[in-house]
PDB file of C-alpha atoms and ligand atoms in Angstrom:
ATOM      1  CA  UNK X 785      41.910  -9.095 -96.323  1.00  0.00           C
ATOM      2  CA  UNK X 786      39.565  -6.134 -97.463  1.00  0.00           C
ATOM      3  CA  UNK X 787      36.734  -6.511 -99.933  1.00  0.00           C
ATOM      4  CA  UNK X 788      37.884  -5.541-103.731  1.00  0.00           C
ATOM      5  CA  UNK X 789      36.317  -1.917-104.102  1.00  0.00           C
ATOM      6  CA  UNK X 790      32.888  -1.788-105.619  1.00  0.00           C
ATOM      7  CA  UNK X 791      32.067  -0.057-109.329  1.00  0.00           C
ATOM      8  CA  UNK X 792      31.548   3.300-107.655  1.00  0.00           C
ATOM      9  CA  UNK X 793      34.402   3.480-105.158  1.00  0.00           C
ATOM     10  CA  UNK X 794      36.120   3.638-108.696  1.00  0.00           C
ATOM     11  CA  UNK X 795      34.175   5.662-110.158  1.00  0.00           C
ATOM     12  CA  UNK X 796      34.790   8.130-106.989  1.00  0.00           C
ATOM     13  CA  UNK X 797      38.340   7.412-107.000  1.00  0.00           C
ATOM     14  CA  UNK X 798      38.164   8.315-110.989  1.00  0.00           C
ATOM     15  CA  UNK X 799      40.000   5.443-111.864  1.00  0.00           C
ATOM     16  CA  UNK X 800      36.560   4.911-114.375  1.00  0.00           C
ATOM     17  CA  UNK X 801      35.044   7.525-116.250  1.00  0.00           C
ATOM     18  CA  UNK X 802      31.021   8.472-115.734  1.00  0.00           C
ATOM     19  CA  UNK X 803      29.093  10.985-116.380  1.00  0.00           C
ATOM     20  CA  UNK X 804      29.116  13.373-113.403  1.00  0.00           C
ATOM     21  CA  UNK X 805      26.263  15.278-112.987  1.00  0.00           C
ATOM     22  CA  UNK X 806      26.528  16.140-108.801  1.00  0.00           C
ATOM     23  CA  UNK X 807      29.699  16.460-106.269  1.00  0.00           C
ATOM     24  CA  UNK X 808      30.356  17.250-102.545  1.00  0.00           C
ATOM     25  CA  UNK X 809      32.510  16.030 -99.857  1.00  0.00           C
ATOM     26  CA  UNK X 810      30.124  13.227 -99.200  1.00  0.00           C
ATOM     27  CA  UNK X 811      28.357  13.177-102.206  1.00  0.00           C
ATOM     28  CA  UNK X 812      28.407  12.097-105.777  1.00  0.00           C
ATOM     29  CA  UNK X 813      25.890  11.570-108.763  1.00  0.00           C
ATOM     30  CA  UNK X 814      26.478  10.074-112.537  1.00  0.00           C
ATOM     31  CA  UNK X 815      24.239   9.342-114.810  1.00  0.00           C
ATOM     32  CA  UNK X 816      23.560   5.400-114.937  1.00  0.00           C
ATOM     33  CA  UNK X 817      25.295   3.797-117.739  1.00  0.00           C
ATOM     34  CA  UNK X 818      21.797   1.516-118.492  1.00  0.00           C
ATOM     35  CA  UNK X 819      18.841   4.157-117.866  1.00  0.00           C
ATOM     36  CA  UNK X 820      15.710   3.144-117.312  1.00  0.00           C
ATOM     37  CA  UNK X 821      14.184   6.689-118.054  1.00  0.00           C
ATOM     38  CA  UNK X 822      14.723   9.614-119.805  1.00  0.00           C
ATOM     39  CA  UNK X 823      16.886  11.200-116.416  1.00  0.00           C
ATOM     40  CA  UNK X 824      18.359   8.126-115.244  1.00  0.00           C
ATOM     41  CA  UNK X 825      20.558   9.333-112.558  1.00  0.00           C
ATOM     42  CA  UNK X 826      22.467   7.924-109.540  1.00  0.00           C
ATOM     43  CA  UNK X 827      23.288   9.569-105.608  1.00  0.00           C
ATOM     44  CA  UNK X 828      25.964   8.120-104.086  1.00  0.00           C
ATOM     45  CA  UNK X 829      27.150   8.500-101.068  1.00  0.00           C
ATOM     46  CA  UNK X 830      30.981   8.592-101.149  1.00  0.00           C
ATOM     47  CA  UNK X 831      31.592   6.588 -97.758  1.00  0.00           C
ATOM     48  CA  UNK X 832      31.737   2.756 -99.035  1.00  0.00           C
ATOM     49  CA  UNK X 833      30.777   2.134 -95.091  1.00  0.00           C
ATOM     50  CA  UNK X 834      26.943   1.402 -96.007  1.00  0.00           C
ATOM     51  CA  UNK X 835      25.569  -1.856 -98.146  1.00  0.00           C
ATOM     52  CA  UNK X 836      21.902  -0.465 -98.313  1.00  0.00           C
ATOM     53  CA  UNK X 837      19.757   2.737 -97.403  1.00  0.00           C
ATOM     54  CA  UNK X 838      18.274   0.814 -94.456  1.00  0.00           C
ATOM     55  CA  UNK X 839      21.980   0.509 -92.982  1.00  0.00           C
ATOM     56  CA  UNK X 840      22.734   4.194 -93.782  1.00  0.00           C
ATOM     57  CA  UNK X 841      19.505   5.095 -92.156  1.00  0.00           C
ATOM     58  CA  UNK X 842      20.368   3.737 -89.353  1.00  0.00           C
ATOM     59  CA  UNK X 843      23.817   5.070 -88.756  1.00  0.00           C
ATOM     60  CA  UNK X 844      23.794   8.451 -90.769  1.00  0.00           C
ATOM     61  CA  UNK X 845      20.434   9.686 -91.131  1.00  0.00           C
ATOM     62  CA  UNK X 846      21.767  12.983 -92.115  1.00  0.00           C
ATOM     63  CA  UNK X 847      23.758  12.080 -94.692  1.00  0.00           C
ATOM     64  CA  UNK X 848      20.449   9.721 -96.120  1.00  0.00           C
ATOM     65  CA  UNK X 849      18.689  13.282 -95.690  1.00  0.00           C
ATOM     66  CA  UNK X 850      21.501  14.665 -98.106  1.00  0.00           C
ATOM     67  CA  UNK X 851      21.176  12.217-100.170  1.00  0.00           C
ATOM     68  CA  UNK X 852      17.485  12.824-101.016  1.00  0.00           C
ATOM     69  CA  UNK X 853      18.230  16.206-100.890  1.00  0.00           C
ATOM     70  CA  UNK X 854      20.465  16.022-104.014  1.00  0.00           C
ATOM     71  CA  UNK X 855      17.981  13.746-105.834  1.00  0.00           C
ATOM     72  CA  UNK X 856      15.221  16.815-105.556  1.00  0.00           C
ATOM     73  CA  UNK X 857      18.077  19.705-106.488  1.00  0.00           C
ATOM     74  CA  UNK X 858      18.773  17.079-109.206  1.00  0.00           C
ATOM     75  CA  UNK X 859      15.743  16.151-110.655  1.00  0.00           C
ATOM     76  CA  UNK X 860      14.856  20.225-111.053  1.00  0.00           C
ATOM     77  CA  UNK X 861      17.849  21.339-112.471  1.00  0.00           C
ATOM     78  CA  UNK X 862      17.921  18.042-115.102  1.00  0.00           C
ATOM     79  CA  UNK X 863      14.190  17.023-115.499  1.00  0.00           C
ATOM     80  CA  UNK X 864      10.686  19.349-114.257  1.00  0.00           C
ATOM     81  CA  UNK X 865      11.353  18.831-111.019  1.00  0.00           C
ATOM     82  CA  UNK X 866       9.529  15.666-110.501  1.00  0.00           C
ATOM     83  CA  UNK X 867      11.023  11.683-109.695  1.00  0.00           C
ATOM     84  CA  UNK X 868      10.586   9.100-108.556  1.00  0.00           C
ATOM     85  CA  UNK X 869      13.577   7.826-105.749  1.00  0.00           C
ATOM     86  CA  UNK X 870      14.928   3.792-106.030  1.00  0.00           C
ATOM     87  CA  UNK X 871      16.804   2.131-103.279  1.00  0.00           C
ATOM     88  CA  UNK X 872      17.360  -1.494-104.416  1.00  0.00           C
ATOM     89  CA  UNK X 873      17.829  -3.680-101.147  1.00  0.00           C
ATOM     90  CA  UNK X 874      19.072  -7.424-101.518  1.00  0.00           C
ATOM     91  CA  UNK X 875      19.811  -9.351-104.796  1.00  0.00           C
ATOM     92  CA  UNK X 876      16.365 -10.615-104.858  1.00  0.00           C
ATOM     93  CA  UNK X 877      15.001  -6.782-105.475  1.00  0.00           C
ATOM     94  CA  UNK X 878      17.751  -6.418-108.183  1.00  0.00           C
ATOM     95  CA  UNK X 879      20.661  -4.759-106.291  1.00  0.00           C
ATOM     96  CA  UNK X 880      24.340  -5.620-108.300  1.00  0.00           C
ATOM     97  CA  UNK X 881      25.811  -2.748-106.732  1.00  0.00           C
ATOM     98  CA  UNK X 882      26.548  -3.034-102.391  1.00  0.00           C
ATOM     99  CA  UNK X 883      27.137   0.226-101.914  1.00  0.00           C
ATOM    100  CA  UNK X 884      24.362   2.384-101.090  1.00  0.00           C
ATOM    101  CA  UNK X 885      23.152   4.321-104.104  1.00  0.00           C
ATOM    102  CA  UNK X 886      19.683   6.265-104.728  1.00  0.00           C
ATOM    103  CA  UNK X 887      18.030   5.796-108.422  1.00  0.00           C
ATOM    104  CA  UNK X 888      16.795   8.986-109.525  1.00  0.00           C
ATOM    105  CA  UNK X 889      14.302   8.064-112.672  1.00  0.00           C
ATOM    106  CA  UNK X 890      12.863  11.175-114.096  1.00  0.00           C
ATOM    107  CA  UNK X 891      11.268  12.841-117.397  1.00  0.00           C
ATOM    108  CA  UNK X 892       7.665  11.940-118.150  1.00  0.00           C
ATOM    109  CA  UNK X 893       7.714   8.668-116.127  1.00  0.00           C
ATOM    110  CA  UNK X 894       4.062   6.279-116.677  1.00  0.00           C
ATOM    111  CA  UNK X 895       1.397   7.268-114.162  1.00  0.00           C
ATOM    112  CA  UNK X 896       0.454   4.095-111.909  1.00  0.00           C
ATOM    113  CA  UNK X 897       3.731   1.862-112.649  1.00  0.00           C
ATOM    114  CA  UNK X 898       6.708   0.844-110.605  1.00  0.00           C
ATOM    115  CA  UNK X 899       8.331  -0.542-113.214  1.00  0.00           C
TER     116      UNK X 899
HETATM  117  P1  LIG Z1190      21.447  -1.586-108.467  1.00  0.00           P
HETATM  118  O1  LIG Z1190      21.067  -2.658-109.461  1.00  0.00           O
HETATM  119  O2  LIG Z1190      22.551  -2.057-107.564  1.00  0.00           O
HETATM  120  O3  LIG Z1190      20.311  -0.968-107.731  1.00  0.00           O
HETATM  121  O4  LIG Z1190      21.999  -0.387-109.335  1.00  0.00           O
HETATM  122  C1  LIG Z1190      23.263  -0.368-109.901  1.00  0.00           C
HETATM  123  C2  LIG Z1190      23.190   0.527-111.106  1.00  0.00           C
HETATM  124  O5  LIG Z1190      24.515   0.865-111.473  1.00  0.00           O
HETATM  125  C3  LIG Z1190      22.551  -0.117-112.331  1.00  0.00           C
HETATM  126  O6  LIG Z1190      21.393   0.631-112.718  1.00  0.00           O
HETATM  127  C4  LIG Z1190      23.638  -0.075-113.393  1.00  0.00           C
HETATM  128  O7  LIG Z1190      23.147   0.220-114.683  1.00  0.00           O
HETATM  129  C5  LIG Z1190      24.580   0.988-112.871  1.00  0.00           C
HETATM  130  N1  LIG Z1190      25.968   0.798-113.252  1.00  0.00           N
HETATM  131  C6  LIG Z1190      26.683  -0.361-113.177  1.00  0.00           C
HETATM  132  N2  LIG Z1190      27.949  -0.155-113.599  1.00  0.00           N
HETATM  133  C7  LIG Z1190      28.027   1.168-113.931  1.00  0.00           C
HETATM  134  C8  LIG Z1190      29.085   1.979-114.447  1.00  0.00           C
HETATM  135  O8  LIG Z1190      30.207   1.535-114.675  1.00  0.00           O
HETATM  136  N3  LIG Z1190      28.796   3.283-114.683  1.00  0.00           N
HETATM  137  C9  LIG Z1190      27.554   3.819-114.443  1.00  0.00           C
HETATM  138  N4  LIG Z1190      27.389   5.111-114.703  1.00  0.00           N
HETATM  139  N5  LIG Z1190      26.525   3.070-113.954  1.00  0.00           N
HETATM  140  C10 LIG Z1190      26.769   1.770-113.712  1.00  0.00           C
END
């Protein structure tokens, strides 16, 4: 039996609609559907092989340097060039989605807050 495919598997696969901002063989980014800032965005890797950055880190570190990589290209060609970079890890830090993905919040973010 194999695990039903997350929100963003389908959201590769295009079998839902998002905002596409970012695309590569490995790589994908969409604007969130809930922001939480002005430049809201999300880096996916494509490979549904990786729950969390720690577990990606681990295996690929290339691909996690990729990943940040598109969050900077990103956050200068969307916002001024500066972000902040989100990796929720666990239900208890707020994860829904188990399938590593990079938060990309940018556009006049509060000095001093994490929130
Ligand atoms: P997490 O809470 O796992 O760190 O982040 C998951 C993110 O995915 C949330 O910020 C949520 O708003 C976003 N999200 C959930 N479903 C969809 C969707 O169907 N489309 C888009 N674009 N974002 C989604």
């Amino acid at each position: 039996m194999t695990d039903a495919p997350t929100i963003f598997e389908r959201i590769i696969a295009r079998e839902i609609p998002a905002d596409v901002v970012y695309e590569d063989d490995r790589i994908i980014a969409f604007r969130d559907i809930k922001p939480q800032a002005p430049v809201h965005l999300l880096v996916v890797p494509k490979t549904a092989a990786y729950p969390d950055v720690a577990a990606l880190a681990a295996a690929d570190p290339e691909l996690l340097a990729a990943v940040v990589a598109v969050a900077k290209r990103l956050a200068g060609e969307l916002s001024d060039g500066d972000y902040r970079l989100v990796f929720n890890s666990g239900a208890n830090a707020g994860q829904t989605v188990f399938h590593v993905h990079a938060h990309v919040l940018a556009g006049g973010l509060a000095e001093g807050t994490l929130g």
